mmCIF file of C-alpha atoms and ligand atoms in Angstrom:
data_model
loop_
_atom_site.group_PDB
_atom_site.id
_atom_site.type_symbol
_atom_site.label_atom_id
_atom_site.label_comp_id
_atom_site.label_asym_id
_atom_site.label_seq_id
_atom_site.Cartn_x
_atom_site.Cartn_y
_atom_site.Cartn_z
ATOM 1 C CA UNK G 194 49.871 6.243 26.367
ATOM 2 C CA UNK G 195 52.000 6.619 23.693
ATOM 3 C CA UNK G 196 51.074 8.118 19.916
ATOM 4 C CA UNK G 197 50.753 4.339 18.879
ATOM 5 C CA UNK G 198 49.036 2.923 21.954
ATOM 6 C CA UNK G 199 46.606 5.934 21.325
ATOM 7 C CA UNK G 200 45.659 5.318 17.639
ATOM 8 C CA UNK G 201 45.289 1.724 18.405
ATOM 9 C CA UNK G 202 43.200 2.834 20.723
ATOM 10 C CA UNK G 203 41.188 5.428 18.660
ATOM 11 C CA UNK G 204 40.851 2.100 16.059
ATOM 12 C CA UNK G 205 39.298 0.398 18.223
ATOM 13 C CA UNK G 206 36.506 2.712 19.464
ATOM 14 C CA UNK G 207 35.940 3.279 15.890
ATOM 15 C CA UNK G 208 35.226 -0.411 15.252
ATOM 16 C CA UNK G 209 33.663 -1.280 18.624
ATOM 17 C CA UNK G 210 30.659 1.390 17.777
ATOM 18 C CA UNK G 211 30.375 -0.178 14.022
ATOM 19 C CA UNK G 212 28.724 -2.872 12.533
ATOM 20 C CA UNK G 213 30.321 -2.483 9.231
ATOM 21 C CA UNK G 214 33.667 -2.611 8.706
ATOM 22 C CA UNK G 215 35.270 -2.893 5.392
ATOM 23 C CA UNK G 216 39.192 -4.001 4.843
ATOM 24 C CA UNK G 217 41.178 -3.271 1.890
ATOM 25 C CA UNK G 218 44.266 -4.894 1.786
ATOM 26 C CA UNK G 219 47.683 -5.158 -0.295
ATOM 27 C CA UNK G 220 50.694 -6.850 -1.145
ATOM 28 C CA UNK G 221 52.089 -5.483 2.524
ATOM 29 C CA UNK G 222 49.866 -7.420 4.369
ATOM 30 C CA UNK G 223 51.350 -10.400 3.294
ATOM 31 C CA UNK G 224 54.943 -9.679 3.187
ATOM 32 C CA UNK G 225 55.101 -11.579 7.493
ATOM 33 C CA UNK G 226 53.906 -14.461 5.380
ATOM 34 C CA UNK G 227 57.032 -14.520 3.195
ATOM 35 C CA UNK G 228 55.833 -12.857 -0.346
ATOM 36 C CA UNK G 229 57.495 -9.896 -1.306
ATOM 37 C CA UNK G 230 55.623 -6.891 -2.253
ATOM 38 C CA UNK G 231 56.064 -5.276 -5.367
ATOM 39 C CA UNK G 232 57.527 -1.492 -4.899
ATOM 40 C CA UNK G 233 60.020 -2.871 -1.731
ATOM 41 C CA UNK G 234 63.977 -3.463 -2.809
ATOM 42 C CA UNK G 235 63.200 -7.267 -3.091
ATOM 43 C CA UNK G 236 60.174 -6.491 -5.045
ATOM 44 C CA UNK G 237 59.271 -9.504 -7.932
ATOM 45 C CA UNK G 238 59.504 -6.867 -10.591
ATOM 46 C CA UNK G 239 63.314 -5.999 -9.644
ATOM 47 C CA UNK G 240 63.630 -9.697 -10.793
ATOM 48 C CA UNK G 241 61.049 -10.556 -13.845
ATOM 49 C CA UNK G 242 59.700 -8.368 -16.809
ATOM 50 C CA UNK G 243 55.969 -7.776 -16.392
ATOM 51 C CA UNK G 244 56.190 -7.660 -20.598
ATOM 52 C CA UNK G 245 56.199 -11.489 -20.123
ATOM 53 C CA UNK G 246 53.111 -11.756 -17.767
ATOM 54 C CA UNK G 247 50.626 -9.789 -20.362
ATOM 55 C CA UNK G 248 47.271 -11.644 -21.332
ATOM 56 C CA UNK G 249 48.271 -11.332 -24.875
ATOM 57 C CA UNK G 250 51.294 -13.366 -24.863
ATOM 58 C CA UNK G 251 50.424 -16.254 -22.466
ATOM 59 C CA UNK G 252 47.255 -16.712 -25.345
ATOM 60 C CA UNK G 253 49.238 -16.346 -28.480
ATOM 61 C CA UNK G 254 53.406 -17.257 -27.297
ATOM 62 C CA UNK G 255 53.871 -20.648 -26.236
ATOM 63 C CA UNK G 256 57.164 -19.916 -25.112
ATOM 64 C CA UNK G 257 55.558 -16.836 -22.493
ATOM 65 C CA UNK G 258 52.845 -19.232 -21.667
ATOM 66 C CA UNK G 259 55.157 -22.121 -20.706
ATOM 67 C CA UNK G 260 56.963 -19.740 -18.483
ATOM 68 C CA UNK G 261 54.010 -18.446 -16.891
ATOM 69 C CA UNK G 262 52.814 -21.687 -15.739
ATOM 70 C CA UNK G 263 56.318 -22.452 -14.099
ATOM 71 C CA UNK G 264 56.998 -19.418 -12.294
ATOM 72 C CA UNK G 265 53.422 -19.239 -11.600
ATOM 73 C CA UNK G 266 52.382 -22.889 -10.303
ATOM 74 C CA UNK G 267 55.325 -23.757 -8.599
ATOM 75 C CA UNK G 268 58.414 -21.039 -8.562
ATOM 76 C CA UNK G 269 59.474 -17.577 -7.910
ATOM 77 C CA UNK G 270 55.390 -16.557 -8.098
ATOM 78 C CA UNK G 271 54.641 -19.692 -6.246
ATOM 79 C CA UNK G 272 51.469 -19.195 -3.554
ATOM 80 C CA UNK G 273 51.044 -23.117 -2.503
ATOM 81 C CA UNK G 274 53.482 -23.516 0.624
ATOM 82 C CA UNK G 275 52.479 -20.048 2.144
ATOM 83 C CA UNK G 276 50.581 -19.684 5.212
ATOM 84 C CA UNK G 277 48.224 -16.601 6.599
ATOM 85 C CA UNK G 278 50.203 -14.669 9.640
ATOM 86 C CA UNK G 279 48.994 -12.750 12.262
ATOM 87 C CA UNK G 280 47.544 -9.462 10.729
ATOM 88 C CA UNK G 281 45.215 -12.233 8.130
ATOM 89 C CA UNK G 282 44.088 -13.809 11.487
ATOM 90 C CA UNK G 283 43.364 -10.744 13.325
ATOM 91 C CA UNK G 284 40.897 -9.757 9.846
ATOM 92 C CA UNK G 285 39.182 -12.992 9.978
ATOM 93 C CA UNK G 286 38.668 -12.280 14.058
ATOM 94 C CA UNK G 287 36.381 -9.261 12.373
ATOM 95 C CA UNK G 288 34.175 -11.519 11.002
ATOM 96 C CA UNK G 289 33.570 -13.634 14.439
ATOM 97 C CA UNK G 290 32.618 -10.432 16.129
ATOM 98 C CA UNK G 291 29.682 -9.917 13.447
ATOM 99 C CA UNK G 292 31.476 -6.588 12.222
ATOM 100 C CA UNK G 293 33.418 -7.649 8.596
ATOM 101 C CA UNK G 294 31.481 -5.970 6.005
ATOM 102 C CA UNK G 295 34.262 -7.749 3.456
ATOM 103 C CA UNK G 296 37.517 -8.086 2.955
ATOM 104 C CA UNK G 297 38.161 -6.167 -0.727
ATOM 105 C CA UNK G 298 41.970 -7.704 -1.507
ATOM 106 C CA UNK G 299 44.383 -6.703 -4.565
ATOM 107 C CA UNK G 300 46.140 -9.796 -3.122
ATOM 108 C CA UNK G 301 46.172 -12.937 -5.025
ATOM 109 C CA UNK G 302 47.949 -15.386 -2.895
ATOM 110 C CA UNK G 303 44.467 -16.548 -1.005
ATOM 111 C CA UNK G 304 45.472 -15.587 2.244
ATOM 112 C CA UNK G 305 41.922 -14.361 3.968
ATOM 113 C CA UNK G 306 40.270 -17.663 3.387
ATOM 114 C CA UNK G 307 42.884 -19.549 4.376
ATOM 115 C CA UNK G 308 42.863 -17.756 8.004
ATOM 116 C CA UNK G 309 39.245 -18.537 7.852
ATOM 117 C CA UNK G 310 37.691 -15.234 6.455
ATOM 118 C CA UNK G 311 34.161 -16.909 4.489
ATOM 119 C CA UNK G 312 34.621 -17.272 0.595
ATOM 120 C CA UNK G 313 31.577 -14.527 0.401
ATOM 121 C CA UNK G 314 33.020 -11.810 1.659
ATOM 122 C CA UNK G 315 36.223 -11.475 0.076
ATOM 123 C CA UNK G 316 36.683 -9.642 -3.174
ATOM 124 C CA UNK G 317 39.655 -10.479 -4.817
ATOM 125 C CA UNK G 318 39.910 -7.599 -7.366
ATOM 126 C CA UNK G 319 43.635 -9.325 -8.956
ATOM 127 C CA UNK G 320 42.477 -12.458 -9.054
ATOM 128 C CA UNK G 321 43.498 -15.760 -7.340
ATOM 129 C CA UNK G 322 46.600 -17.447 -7.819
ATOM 130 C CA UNK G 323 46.098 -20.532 -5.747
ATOM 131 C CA UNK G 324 44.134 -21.170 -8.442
ATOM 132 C CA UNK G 325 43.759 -22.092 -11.971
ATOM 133 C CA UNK G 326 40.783 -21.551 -14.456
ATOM 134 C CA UNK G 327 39.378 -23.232 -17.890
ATOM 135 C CA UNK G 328 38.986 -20.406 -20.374
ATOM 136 C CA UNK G 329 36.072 -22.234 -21.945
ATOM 137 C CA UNK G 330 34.180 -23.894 -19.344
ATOM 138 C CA UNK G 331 34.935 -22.407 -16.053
ATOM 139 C CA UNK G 332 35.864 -25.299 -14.109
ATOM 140 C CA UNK G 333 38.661 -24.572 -11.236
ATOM 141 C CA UNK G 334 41.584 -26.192 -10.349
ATOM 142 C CA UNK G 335 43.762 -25.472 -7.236
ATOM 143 C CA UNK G 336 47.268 -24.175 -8.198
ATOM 144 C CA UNK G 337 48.632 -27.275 -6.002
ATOM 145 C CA UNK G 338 47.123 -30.351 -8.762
ATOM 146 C CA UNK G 339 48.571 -27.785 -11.628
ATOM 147 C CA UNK G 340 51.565 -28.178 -10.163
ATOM 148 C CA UNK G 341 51.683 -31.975 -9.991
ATOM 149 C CA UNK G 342 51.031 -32.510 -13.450
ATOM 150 C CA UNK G 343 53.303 -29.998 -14.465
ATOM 151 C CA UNK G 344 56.161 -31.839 -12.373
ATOM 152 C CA UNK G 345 55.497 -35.211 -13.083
ATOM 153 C CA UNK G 346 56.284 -34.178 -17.162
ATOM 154 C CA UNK G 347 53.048 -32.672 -18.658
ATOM 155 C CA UNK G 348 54.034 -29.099 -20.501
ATOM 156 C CA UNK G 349 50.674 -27.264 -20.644
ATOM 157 C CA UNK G 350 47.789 -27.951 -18.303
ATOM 158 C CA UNK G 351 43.990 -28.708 -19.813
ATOM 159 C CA UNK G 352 40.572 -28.804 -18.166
ATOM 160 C CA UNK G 353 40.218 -32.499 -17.661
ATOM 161 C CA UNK G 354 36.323 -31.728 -18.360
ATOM 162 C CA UNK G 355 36.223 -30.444 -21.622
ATOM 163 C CA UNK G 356 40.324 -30.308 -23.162
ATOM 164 C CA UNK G 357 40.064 -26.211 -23.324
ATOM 165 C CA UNK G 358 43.041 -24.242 -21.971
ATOM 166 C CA UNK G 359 43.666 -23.555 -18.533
ATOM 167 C CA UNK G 360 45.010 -19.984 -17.193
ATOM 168 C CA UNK G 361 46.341 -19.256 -13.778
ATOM 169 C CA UNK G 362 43.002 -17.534 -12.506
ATOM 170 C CA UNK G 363 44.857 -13.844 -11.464
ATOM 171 C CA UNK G 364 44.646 -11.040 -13.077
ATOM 172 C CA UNK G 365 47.308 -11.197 -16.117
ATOM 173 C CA UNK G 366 48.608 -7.496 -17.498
ATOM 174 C CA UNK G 367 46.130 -6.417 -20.057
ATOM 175 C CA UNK G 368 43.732 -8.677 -18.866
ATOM 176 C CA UNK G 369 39.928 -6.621 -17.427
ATOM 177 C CA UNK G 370 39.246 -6.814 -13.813
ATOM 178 C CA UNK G 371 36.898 -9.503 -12.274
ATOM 179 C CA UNK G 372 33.517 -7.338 -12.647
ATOM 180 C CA UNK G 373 31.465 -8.761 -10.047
ATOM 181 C CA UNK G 374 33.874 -8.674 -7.548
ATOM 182 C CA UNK G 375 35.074 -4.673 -8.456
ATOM 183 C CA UNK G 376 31.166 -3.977 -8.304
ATOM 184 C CA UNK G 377 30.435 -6.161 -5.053
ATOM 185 C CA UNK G 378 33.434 -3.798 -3.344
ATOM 186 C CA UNK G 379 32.243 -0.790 -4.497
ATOM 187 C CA UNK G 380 28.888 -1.146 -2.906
ATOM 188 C CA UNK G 381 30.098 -2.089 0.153
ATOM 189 C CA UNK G 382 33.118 0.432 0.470
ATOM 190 C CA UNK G 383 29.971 2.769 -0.046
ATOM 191 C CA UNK G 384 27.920 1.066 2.688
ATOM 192 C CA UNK G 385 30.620 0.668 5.836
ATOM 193 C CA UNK G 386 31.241 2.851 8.584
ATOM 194 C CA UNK G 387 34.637 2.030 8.881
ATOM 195 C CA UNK G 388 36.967 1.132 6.174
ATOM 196 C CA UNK G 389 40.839 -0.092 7.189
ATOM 197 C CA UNK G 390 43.287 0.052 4.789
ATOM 198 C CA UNK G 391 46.514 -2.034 5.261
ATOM 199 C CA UNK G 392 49.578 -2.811 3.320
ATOM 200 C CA UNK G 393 49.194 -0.851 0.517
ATOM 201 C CA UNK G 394 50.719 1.595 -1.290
ATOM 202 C CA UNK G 395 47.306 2.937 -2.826
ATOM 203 C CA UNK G 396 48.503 4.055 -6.021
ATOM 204 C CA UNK G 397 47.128 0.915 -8.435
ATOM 205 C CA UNK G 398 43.911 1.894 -9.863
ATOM 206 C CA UNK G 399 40.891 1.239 -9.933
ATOM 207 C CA UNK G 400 41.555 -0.766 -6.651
ATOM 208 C CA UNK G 401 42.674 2.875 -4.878
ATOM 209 C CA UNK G 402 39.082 3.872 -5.763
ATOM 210 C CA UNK G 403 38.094 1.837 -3.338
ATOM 211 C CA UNK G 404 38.626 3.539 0.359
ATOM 212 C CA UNK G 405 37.892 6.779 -1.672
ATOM 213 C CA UNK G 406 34.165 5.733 -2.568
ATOM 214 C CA UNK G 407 34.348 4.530 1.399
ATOM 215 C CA UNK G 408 35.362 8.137 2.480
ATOM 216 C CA UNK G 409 32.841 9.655 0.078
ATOM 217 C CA UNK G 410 30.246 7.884 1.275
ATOM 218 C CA UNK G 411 30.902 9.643 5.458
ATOM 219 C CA UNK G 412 33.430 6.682 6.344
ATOM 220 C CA UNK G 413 35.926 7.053 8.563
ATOM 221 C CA UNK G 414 39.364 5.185 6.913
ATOM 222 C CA UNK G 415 42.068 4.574 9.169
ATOM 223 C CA UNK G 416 45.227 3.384 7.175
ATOM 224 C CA UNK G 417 47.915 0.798 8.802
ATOM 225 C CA UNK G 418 50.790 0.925 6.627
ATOM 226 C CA UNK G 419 55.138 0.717 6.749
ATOM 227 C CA UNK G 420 55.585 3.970 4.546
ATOM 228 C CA UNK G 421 53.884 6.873 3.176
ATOM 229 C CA UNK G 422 50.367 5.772 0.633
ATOM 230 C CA UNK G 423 48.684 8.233 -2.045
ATOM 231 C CA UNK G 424 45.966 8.804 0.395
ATOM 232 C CA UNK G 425 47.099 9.765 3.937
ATOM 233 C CA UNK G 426 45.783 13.062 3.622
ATOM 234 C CA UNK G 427 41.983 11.278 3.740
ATOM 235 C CA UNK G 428 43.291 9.097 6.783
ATOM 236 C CA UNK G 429 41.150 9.778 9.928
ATOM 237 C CA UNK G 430 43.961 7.588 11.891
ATOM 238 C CA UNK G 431 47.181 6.626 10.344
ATOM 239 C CA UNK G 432 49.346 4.408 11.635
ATOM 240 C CA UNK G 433 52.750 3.905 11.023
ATOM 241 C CA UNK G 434 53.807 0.137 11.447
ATOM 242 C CA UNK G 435 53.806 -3.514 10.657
ATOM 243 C CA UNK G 436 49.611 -5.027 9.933
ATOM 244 C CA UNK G 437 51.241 -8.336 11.536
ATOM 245 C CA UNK G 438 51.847 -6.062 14.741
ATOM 246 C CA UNK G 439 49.343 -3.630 14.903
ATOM 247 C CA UNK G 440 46.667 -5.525 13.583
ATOM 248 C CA UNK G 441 45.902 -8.303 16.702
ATOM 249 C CA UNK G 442 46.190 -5.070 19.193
ATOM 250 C CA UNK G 443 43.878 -3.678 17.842
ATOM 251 C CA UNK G 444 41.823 -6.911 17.980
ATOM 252 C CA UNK G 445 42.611 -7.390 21.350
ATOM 253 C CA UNK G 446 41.723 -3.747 22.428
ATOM 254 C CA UNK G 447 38.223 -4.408 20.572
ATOM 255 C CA UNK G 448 36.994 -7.590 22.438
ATOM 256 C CA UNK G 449 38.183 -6.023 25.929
ATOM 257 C CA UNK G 450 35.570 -2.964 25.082
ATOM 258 C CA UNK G 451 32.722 -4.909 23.128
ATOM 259 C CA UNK G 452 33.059 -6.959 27.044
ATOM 260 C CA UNK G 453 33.109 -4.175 29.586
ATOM 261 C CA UNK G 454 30.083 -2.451 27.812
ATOM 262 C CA UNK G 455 28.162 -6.061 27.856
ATOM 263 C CA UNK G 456 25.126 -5.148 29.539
HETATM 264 P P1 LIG D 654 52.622 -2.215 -3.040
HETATM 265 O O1 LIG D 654 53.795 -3.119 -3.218
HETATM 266 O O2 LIG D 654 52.465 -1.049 -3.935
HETATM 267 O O3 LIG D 654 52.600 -1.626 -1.548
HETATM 268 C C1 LIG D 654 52.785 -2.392 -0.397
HETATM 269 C C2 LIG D 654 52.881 -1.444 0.790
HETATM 270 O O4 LIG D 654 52.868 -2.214 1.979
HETATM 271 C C3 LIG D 654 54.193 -0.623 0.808
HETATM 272 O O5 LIG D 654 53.933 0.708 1.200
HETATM 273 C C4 LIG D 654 55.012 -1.326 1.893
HETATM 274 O O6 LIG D 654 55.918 -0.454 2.532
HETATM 275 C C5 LIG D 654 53.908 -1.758 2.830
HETATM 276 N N1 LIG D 654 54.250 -2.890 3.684
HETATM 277 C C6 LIG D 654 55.152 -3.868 3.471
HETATM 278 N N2 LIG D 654 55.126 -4.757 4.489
HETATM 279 C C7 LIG D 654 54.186 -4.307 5.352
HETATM 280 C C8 LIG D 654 53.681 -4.807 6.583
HETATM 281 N N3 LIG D 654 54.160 -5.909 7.135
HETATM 282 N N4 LIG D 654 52.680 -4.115 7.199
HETATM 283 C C9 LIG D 654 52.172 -2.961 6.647
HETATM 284 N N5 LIG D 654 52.644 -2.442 5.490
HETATM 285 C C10 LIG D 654 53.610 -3.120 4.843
HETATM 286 O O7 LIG D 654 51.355 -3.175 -3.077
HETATM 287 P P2 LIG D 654 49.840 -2.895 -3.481
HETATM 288 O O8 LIG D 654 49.404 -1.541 -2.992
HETATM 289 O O9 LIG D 654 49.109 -4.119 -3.082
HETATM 290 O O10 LIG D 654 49.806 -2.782 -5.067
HETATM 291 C C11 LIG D 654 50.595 -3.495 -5.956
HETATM 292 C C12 LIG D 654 50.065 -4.781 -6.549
HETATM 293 O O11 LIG D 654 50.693 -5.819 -5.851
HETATM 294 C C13 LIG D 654 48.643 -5.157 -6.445
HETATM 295 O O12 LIG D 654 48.122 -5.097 -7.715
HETATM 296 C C14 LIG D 654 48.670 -6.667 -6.002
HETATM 297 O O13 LIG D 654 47.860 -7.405 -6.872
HETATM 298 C C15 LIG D 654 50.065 -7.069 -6.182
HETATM 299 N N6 LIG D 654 50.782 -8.039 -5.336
HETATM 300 C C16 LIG D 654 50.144 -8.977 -4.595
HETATM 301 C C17 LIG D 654 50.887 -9.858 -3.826
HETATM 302 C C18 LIG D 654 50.147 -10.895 -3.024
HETATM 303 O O14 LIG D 654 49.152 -11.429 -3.491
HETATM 304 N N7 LIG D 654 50.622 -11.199 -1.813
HETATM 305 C C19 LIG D 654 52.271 -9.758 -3.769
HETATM 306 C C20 LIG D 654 52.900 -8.778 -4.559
HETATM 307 C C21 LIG D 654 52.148 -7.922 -5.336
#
């Protein structure tokens, strides 16, 4: 066996022998799906300003706000077409085997669900942005009917239940993280056996906090990533590739063992 073949292997021991496994997961896990992440050459920022995507100025700047809403519901930011690939399916195979503790994302395109990971176990610590949200009254709206209105003429959407103002529901600059969902992944990062990090760079806090409570708490945290994170040094296995590739292996490896030790 090779070094890879052997960490793959080592993975799936590891998740065999649990029954909770906790997955953090970042922008890379999505980039086989089409979106780029954010620190890569074609990152979004290499393109927009973040100044312009700042709580403060989609409330108070028309002008910001109106911008948000088209880059956001339908162009460059646009999650609506996009589909889950491999390494999303391969997570959502974790739950059918009775071993996802939850999926803690800093994604915000809605990728888990859609490859059939259960609403109540992902925690979507960035928001959502295949969705919108009324400021006043809650109500959601997926990012898709936005979009309609917005093409067929209207300039700013409104809840069509109560007229307040509607805001893409992810995480603007500025703007506090969701709380339930930050405490929710806390106390199950500090209640798994086995916490896999993929796709991410680690360094935006406090989402990094996350496979660190996991760790703290006698984890083991095995870390799938292209390129070096903040926290290798805490990896028990580290692997060095694409989630999209390594991901369904490691899947695959899993079901073989969980069958020859059927009794
Ligand atoms: P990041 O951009 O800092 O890091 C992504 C990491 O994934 C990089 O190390 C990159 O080399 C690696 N990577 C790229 N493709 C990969 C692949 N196929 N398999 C494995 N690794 C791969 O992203 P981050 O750590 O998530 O933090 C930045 C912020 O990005 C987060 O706040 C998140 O909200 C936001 N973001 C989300 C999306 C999304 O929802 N899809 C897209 C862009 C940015």
């Amino acid at each position: 066996m090779n070094t890879e073949d052997t960490q793959i292997e080592a993975t799936a021991e590891l998740i065999a022998a649990a029954r909770n496994v906790l997955v953090f997961t970042g922008a890379g896990v999505s980039t086989e799906s089409g979106i780029p992440d954010f620190r890569g050459t074609d990152g979004i920022w290499s393109r927009y300003d973040p100044e312009d995507f700042t709580i403060q100025k989609f409330l108070t700047d028309k002008r910001a706000r109106k911008m948000q809403w088209k880059l956001l519901s339908g162009g460059a930011f646009s999650m609506i077409n996009v589909k889950p690939n491999s390494a999303h399916f391969a997570i959502a195979e974790l739950e059918k085997l009775g071993k996802l503790h939850g999926v803690v994302t800093q994604n915000v395109d809605g990728l888990h669900q859609k490859a059939g990971v259960s609403d109540n176990r992902v925690f979507q610590l960035h928001g959502d942005l295949s969705h919108a949200i009324c400021l006043s009254c809650k109500k959601r709206y997926p990012m898709e009917e936005i979009s309609g209105w917005l093409k067929s003429g209207l300039d700013e959407p409104v809840c069509l239940s109560c007229q307040g103002m509607l805001k893409p529901d992810a995480v603007l600059f500025g703007e506090q993280l969701p709380v339930e969902a930050l405490m929710e992944s806390e106390k199950r990062s500090r209640s798994c056996e086995v916490c896999i990090v993929m796709g991410s760079t680690l360094t935006v806090y406090p989402a990094a906090l996350i496979p660190q409570y996991a760790v703290q708490s006698g984890a083991k945290l095995v870390i799938i990533n292209v390129g070096p994170t903040e926290l290798d040094r805490l990896a028990h296995i580290r692997i060095e590739g694409k989630a999209g590739v390594i991901a369904p292996q490691i899947i695959h490896r899993v079901k073989s063992i969980l069958k020859e030790r059927q009794p």
